[in-house]
Short mmCIF file of C-alpha atoms in Angstrom, two decimals:
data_model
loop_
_atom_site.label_atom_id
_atom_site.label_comp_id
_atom_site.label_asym_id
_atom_site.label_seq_id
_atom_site.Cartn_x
_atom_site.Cartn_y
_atom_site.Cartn_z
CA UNK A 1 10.30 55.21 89.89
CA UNK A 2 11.18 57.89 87.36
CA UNK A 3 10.68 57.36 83.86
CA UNK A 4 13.38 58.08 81.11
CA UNK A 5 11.35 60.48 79.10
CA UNK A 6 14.35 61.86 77.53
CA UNK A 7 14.83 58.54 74.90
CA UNK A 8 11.15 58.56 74.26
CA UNK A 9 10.64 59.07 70.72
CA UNK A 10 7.06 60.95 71.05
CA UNK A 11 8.79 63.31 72.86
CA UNK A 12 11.58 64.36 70.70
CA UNK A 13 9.50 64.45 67.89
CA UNK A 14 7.50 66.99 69.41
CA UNK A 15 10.70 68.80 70.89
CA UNK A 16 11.60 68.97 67.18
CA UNK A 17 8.33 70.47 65.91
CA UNK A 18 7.91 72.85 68.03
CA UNK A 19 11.74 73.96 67.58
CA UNK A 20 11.39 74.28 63.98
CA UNK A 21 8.06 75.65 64.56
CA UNK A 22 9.91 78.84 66.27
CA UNK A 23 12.67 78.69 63.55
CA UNK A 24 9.62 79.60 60.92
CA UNK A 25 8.15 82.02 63.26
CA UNK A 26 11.89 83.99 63.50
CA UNK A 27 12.71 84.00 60.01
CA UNK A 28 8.82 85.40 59.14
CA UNK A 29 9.58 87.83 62.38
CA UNK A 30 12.90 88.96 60.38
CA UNK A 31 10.82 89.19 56.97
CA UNK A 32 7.96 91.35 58.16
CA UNK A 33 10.57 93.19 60.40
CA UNK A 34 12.78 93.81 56.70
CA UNK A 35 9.56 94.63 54.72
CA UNK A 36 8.20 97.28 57.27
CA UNK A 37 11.69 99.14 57.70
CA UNK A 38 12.16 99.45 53.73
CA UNK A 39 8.88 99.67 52.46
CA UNK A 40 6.19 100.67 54.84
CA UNK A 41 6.45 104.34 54.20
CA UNK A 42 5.77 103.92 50.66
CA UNK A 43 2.71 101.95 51.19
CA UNK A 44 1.47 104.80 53.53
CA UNK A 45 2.59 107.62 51.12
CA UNK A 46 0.12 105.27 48.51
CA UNK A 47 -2.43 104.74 50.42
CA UNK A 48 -2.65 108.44 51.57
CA UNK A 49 -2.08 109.12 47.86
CA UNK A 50 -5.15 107.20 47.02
CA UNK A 51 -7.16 108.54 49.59
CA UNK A 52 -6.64 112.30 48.41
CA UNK A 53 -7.08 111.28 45.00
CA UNK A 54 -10.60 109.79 45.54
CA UNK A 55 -11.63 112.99 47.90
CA UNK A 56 -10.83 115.54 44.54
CA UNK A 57 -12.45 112.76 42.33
CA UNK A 58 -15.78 113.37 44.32
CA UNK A 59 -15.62 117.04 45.08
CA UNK A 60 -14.72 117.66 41.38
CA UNK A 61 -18.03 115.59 40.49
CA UNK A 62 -16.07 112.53 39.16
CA UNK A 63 -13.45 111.62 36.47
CA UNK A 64 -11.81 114.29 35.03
CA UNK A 65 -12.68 115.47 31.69
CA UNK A 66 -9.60 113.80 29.65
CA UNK A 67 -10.78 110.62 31.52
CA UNK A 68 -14.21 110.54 29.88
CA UNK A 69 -12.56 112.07 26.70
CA UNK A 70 -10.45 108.51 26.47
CA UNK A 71 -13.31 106.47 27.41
CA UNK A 72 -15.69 107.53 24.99
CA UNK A 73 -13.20 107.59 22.39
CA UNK A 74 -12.61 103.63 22.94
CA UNK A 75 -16.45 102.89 23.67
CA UNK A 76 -19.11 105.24 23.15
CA UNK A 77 -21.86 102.87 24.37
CA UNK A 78 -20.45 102.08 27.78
CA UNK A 79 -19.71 105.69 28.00
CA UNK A 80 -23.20 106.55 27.58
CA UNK A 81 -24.53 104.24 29.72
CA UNK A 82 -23.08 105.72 32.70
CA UNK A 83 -22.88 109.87 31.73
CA UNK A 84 -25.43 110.17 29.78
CA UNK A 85 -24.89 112.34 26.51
CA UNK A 86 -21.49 113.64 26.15
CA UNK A 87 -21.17 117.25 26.54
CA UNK A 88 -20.70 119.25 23.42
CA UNK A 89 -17.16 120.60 24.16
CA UNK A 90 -15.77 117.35 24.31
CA UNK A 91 -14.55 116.55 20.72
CA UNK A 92 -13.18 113.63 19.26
CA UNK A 93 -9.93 112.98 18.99
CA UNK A 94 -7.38 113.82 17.38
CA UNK A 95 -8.66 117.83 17.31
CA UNK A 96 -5.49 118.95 16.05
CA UNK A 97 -4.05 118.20 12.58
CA UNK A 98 -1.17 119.50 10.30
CA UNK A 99 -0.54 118.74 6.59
CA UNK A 100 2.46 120.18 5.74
CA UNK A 101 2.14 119.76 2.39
CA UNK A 102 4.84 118.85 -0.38
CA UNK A 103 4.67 120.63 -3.79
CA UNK A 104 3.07 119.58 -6.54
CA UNK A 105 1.86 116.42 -4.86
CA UNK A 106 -1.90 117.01 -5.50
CA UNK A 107 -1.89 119.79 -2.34
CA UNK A 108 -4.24 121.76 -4.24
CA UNK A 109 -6.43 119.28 -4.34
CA UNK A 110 -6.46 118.31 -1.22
CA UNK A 111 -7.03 122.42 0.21
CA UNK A 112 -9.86 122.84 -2.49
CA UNK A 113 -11.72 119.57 -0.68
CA UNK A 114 -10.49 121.20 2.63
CA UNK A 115 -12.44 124.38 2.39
CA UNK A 116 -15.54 122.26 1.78
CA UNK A 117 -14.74 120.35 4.20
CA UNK A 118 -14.68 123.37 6.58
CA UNK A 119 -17.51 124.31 5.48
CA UNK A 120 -19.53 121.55 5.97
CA UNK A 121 -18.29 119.44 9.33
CA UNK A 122 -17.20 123.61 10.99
CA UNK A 123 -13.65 123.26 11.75
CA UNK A 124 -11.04 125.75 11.34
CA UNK A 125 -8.82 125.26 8.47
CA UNK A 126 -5.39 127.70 7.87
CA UNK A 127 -3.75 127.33 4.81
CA UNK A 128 -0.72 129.74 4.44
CA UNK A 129 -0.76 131.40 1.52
CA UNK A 130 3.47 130.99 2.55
CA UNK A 131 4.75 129.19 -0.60
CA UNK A 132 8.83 129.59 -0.42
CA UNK A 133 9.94 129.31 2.75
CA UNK A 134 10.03 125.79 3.95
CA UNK A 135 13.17 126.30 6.17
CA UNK A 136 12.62 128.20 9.30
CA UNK A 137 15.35 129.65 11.95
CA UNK A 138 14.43 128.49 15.40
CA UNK A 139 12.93 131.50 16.57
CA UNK A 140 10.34 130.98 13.52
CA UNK A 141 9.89 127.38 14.49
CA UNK A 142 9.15 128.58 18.18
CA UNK A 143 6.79 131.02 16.38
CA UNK A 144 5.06 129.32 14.44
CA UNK A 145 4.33 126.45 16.46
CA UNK A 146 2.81 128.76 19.27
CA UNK A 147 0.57 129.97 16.52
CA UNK A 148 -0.60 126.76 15.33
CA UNK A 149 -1.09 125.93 19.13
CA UNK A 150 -3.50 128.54 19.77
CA UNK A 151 -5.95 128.13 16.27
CA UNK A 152 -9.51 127.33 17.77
CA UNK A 153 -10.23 123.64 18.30
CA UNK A 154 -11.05 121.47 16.47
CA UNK A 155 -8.19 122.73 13.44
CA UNK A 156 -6.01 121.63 10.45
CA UNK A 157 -3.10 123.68 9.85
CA UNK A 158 -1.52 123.24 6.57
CA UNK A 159 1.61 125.29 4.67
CA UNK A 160 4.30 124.01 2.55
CA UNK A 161 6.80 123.94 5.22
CA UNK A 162 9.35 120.72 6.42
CA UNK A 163 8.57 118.83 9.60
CA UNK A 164 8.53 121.10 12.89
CA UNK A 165 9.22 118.81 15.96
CA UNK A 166 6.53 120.54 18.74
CA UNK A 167 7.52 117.94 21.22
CA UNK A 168 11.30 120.02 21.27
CA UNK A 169 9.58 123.37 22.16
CA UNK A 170 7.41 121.19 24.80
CA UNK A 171 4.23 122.27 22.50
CA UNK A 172 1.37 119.77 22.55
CA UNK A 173 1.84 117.87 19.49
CA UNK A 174 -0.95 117.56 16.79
CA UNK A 175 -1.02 114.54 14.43
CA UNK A 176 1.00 114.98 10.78
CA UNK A 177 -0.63 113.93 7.59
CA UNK A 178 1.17 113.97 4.38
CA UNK A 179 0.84 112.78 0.65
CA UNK A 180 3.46 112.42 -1.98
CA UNK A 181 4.41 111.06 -5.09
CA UNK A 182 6.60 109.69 -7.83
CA UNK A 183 9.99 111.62 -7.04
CA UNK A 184 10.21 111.90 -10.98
CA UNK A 185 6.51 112.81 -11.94
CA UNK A 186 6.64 115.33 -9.25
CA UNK A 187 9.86 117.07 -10.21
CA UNK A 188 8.62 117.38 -14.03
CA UNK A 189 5.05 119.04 -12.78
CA UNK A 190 7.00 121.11 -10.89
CA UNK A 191 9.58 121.95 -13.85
CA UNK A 192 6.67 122.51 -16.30
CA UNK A 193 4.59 124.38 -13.97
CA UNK A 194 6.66 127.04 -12.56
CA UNK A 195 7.37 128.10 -16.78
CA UNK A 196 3.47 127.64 -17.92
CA UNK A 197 1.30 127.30 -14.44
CA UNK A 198 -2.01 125.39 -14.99
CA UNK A 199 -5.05 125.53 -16.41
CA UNK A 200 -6.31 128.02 -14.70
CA UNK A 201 -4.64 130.38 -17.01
CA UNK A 202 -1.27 129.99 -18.50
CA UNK A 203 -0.59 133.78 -17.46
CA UNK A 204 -0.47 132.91 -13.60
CA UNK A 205 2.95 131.50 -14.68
CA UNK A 206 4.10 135.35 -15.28
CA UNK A 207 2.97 136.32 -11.46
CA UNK A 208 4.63 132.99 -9.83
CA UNK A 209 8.20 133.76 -11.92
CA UNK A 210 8.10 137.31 -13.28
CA UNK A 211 11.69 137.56 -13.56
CA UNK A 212 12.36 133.88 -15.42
CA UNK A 213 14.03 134.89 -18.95
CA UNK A 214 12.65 133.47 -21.84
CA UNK A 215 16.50 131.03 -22.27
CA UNK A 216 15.33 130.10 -18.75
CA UNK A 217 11.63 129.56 -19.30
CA UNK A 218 12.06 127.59 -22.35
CA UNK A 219 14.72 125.70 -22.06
CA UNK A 220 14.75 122.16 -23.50
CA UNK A 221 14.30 120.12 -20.22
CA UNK A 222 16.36 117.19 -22.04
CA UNK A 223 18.94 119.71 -21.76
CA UNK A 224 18.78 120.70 -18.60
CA UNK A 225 19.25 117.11 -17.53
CA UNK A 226 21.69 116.03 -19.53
CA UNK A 227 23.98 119.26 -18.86
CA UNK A 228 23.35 119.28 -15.20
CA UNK A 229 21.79 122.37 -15.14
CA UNK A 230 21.09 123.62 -11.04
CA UNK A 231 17.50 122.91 -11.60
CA UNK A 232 17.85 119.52 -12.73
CA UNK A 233 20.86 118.45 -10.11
CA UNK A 234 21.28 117.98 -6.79
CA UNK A 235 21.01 119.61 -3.97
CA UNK A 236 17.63 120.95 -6.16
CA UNK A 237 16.55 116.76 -6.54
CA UNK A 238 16.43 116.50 -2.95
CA UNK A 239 12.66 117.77 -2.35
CA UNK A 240 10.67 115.15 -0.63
CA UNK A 241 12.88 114.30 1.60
CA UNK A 242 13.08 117.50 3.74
CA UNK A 243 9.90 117.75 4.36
CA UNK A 244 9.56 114.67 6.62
CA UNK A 245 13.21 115.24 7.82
CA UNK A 246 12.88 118.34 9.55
CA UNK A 247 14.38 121.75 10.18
CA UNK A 248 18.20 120.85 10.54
CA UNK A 249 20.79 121.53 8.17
CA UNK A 250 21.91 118.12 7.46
CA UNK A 251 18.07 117.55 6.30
CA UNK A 252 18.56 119.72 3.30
CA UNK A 253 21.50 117.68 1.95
CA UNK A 254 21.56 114.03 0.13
CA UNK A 255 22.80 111.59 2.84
CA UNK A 256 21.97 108.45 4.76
CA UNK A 257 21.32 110.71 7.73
CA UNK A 258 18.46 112.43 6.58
CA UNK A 259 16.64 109.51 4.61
CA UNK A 260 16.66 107.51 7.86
CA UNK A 261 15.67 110.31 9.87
CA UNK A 262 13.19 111.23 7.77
CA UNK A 263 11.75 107.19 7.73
CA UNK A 264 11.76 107.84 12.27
CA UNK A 265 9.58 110.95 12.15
CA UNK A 266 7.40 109.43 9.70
CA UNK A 267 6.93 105.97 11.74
CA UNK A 268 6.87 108.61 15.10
CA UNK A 269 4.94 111.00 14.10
CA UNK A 270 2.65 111.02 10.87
CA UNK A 271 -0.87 109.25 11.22
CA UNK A 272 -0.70 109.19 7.44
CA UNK A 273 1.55 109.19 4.71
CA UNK A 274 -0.28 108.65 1.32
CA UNK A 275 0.96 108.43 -2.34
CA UNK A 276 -0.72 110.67 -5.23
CA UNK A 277 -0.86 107.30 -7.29
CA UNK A 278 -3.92 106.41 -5.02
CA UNK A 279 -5.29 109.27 -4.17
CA UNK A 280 -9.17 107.92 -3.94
CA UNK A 281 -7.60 105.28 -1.37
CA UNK A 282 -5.99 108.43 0.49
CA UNK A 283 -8.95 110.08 0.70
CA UNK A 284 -10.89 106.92 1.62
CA UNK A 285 -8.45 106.31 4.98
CA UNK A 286 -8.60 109.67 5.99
CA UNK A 287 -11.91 109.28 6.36
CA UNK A 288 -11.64 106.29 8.11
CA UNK A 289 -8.89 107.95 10.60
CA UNK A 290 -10.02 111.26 10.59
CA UNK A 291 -14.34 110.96 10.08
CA UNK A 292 -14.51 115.01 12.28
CA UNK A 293 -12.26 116.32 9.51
CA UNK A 294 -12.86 114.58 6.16
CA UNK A 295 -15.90 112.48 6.52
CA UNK A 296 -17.79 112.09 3.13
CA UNK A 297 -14.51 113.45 1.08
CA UNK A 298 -14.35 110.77 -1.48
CA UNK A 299 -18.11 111.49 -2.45
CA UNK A 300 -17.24 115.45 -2.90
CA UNK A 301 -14.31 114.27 -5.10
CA UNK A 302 -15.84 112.60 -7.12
CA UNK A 303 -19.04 114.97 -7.48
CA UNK A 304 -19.55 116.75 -10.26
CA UNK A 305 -18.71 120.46 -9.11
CA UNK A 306 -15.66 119.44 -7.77
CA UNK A 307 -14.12 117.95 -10.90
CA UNK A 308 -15.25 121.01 -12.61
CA UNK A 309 -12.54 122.99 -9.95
CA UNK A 310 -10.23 120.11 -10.07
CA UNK A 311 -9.68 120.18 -13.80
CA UNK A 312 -8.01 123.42 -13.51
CA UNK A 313 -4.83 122.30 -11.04
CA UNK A 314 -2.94 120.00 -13.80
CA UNK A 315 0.03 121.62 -15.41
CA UNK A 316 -0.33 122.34 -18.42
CA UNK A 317 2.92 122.31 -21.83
CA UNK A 318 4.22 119.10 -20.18
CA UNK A 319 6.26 116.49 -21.77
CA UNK A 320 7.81 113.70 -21.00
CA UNK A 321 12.08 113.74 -21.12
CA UNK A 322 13.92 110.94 -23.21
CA UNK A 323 14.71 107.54 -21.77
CA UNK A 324 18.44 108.33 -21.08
CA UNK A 325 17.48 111.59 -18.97
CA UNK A 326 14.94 109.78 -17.19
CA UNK A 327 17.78 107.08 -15.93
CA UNK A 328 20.18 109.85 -15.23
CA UNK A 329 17.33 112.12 -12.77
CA UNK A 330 16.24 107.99 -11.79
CA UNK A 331 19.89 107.84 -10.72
CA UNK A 332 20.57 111.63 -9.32
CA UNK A 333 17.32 110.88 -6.65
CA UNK A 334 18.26 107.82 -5.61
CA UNK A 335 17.44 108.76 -1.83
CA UNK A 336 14.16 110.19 -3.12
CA UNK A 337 13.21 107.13 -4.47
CA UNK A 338 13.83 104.74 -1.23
CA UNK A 339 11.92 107.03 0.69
CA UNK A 340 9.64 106.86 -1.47
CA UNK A 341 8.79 103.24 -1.89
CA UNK A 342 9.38 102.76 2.27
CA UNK A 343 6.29 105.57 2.68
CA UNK A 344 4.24 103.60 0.06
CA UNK A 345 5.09 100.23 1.68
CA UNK A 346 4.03 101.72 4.55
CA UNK A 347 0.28 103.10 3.01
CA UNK A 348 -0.26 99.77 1.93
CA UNK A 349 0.09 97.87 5.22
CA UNK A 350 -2.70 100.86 6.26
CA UNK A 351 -4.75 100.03 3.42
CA UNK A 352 -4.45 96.29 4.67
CA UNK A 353 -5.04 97.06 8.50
CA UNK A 354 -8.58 98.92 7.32
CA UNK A 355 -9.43 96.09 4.38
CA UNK A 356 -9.17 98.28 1.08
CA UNK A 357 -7.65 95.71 -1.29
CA UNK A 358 -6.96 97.69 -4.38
CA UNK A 359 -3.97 96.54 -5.76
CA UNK A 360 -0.77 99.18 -6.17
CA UNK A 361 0.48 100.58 -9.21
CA UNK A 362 3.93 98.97 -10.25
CA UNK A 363 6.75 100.70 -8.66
CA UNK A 364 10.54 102.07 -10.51
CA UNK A 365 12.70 99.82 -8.19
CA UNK A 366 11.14 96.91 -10.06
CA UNK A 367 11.78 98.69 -13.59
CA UNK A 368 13.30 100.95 -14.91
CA UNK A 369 11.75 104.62 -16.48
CA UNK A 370 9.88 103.98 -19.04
CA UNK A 371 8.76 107.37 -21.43
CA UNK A 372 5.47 105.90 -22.68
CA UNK A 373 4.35 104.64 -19.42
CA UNK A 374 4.91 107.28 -17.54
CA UNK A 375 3.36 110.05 -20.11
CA UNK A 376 0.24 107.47 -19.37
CA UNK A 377 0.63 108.38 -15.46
CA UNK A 378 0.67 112.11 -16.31
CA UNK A 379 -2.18 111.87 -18.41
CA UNK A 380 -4.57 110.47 -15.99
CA UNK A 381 -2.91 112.91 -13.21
CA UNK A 382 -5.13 116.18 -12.59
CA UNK A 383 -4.16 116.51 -9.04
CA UNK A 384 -0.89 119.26 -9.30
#
């Protein structure tokens, strides 16, 4: 007698199992079947990839230089441990500065510590003796940037010129520093200055303006506010701004535009952006951020032979205007003035990052000018 195996429950349970054991086994068939078609040419294109990669690795002797370059830049020790001494032509990084310094916001300062500097850690420093032409065509960007490209390594470039974008001209692109100052305190050094010069000798004046007429040279600078003179208007105002704005035409003109696009390059480009007002605290993070270039610069500033050279940068004859054409210039660089505090803003979040905690002078957009305070500022300055 036959038995009914058909009803038996043990049996269609295992019917079942091993039916929805081949389902699984389809569907991963399908997958695998999918994932070879679409993608198992790139995995063979990597893994060759890999393979030829690891072959020039060893016949080049290991990593390539910029490799180790990074690596002991982020960890010396570890470096060490497996190299060995790193090999004199590898220098630390950055090895390529520009300061492309604003007027009469302490530059000459900063290029009298500079050729010590040189001097002392034996980098190249170029300092254009270029004073008046800050706006370039772009075959003189192309130019110039090509120039600065090929100065000998380890270099800091620096001319009074506005931002040049190397990244546009697909030119390696160094790291920016800048400094500036009070929009106000730097356009009445630069007033004063370009009539008397500095202490240095009040005669340079005649060299640096030989054809200013005496109306010209002495004219009441209360005056020249007050009457809107050319010198003391806009577009003439709008000084600081260029510089970090760049080469193009709307840069050179008050406007939205070229404050904000000034405020990008800054944030994209500049390592540092310092303000006059606290110059020892400049000096301190550049040695902090660049130690190749200005390492031990606060101790040469504030040696005695260098004060003895410094002394001789501040303008000399200068005054302070009333309180009614200080809040009409106050108003006239209004642009100046928020780029201003946004740069400062910005060197004090730096000075937090490193730890300095000296505390920032008070700034206009919480007051307005005030003569006697501000003759105070110009007293202590001997950075033009």
């Amino acid at each position: 007698m036959m038995k009914n195996i058909g009803n038996n429950p043990i049996h269609k349970h295992q019917v079942n199992h091993i039916r929805a054991k081949n389902k699984r086994g389809n569907w991963l068939a399908v997958i695998l079947f999918r994932i070879s078609r679409r993608d198992f040419g790139f995995c063979l294109t990597a893994l060759f990839l890999f393979c030829l990669g690891s072959i020039f690795w060893q016949l080049n002797g290991g990593p390539p230089n910029i490799l180790q370059g990074v690596r002991y830049y982020f960890g010396q020790s570890t470096f060490t441990d497996d190299h060995g001494p790193i090999a004199p032509n590898v220098l630390p990084f950055p090895r390529k500065v520009v300061y492309n310094r604003v007027g009469k916001c302490g530059s000459r300062t900063i290029v009298l510590l500079l050729r010590i500097l040189a001097d002392r850690h034996q980098f190249t420093l170029v300092s254009s003796d270029i004073h008046n032409k800050t706006r370039l065509t772009k075959h003189e960007q192309g130019t110039l940037m090509r120039n600065i490209s090929e100065i000998p390594q380890p270099f800091l470039y620096t001319r009074h010129v506005h931002f040049l974008n190397f990244s546009r001209f697909r030119i390696d692109e160094p790291v920016y520093i800048n400094i500036i100052r009070d929009p106000i305190n730097r356009f009445l050094s630069n007033y004063f200055f370009r009539r008397f010069g500095d202490w240095r000798g009040e005669e340079n004046h005649l060299v640096r303006t030989p054809g200013m007429k005496d109306e010209e040279r002495y004219l009441d600078i209360n005056t020249c506010i007050l009457e809107n003179y050319p010198e003391c208007s806009n577009p003439r105002l709008f000084y600081i701004i260029p510089y970090f704005c760049g080469q193009h035409p709307q840069c050179r003109e008050p406007s939205e535009w070229a404050l904000e696009k000034a405020k990008q390059n800054v944030l994209e480009h500049y390592l540092l952006v310092g303000v006059l007002e606290e110059l020892e605290d400049v000096l301190l993070l550049l040695e902090r951020l660049l130690p190749h270039f200005f390492a031990d610069v606060l101790n040469i500033y504030k040696s005695p032979e260098y004060k003895k050279l410094g002394n001789l940068t501040g303008t000399v004859r200068k005054h302070t205007p009333s309180l009614e054409a200080l809040q009409v210039l106050y108003q006239r660089m209004e642009y100046e003035y928020i780029f201003y505090n946004f740069a400062r803003d910005l060197f004090h979040l730096t000075k937090r990052k490193i730890g300095l905690r000296s505390g920032p002078r008070p700034s206009r957009r919480h007051r307005s000018p005030d003569p006697n305070a501000q003759e105070e500022e110009q007293d202590e300055e001997e950075q033009d």
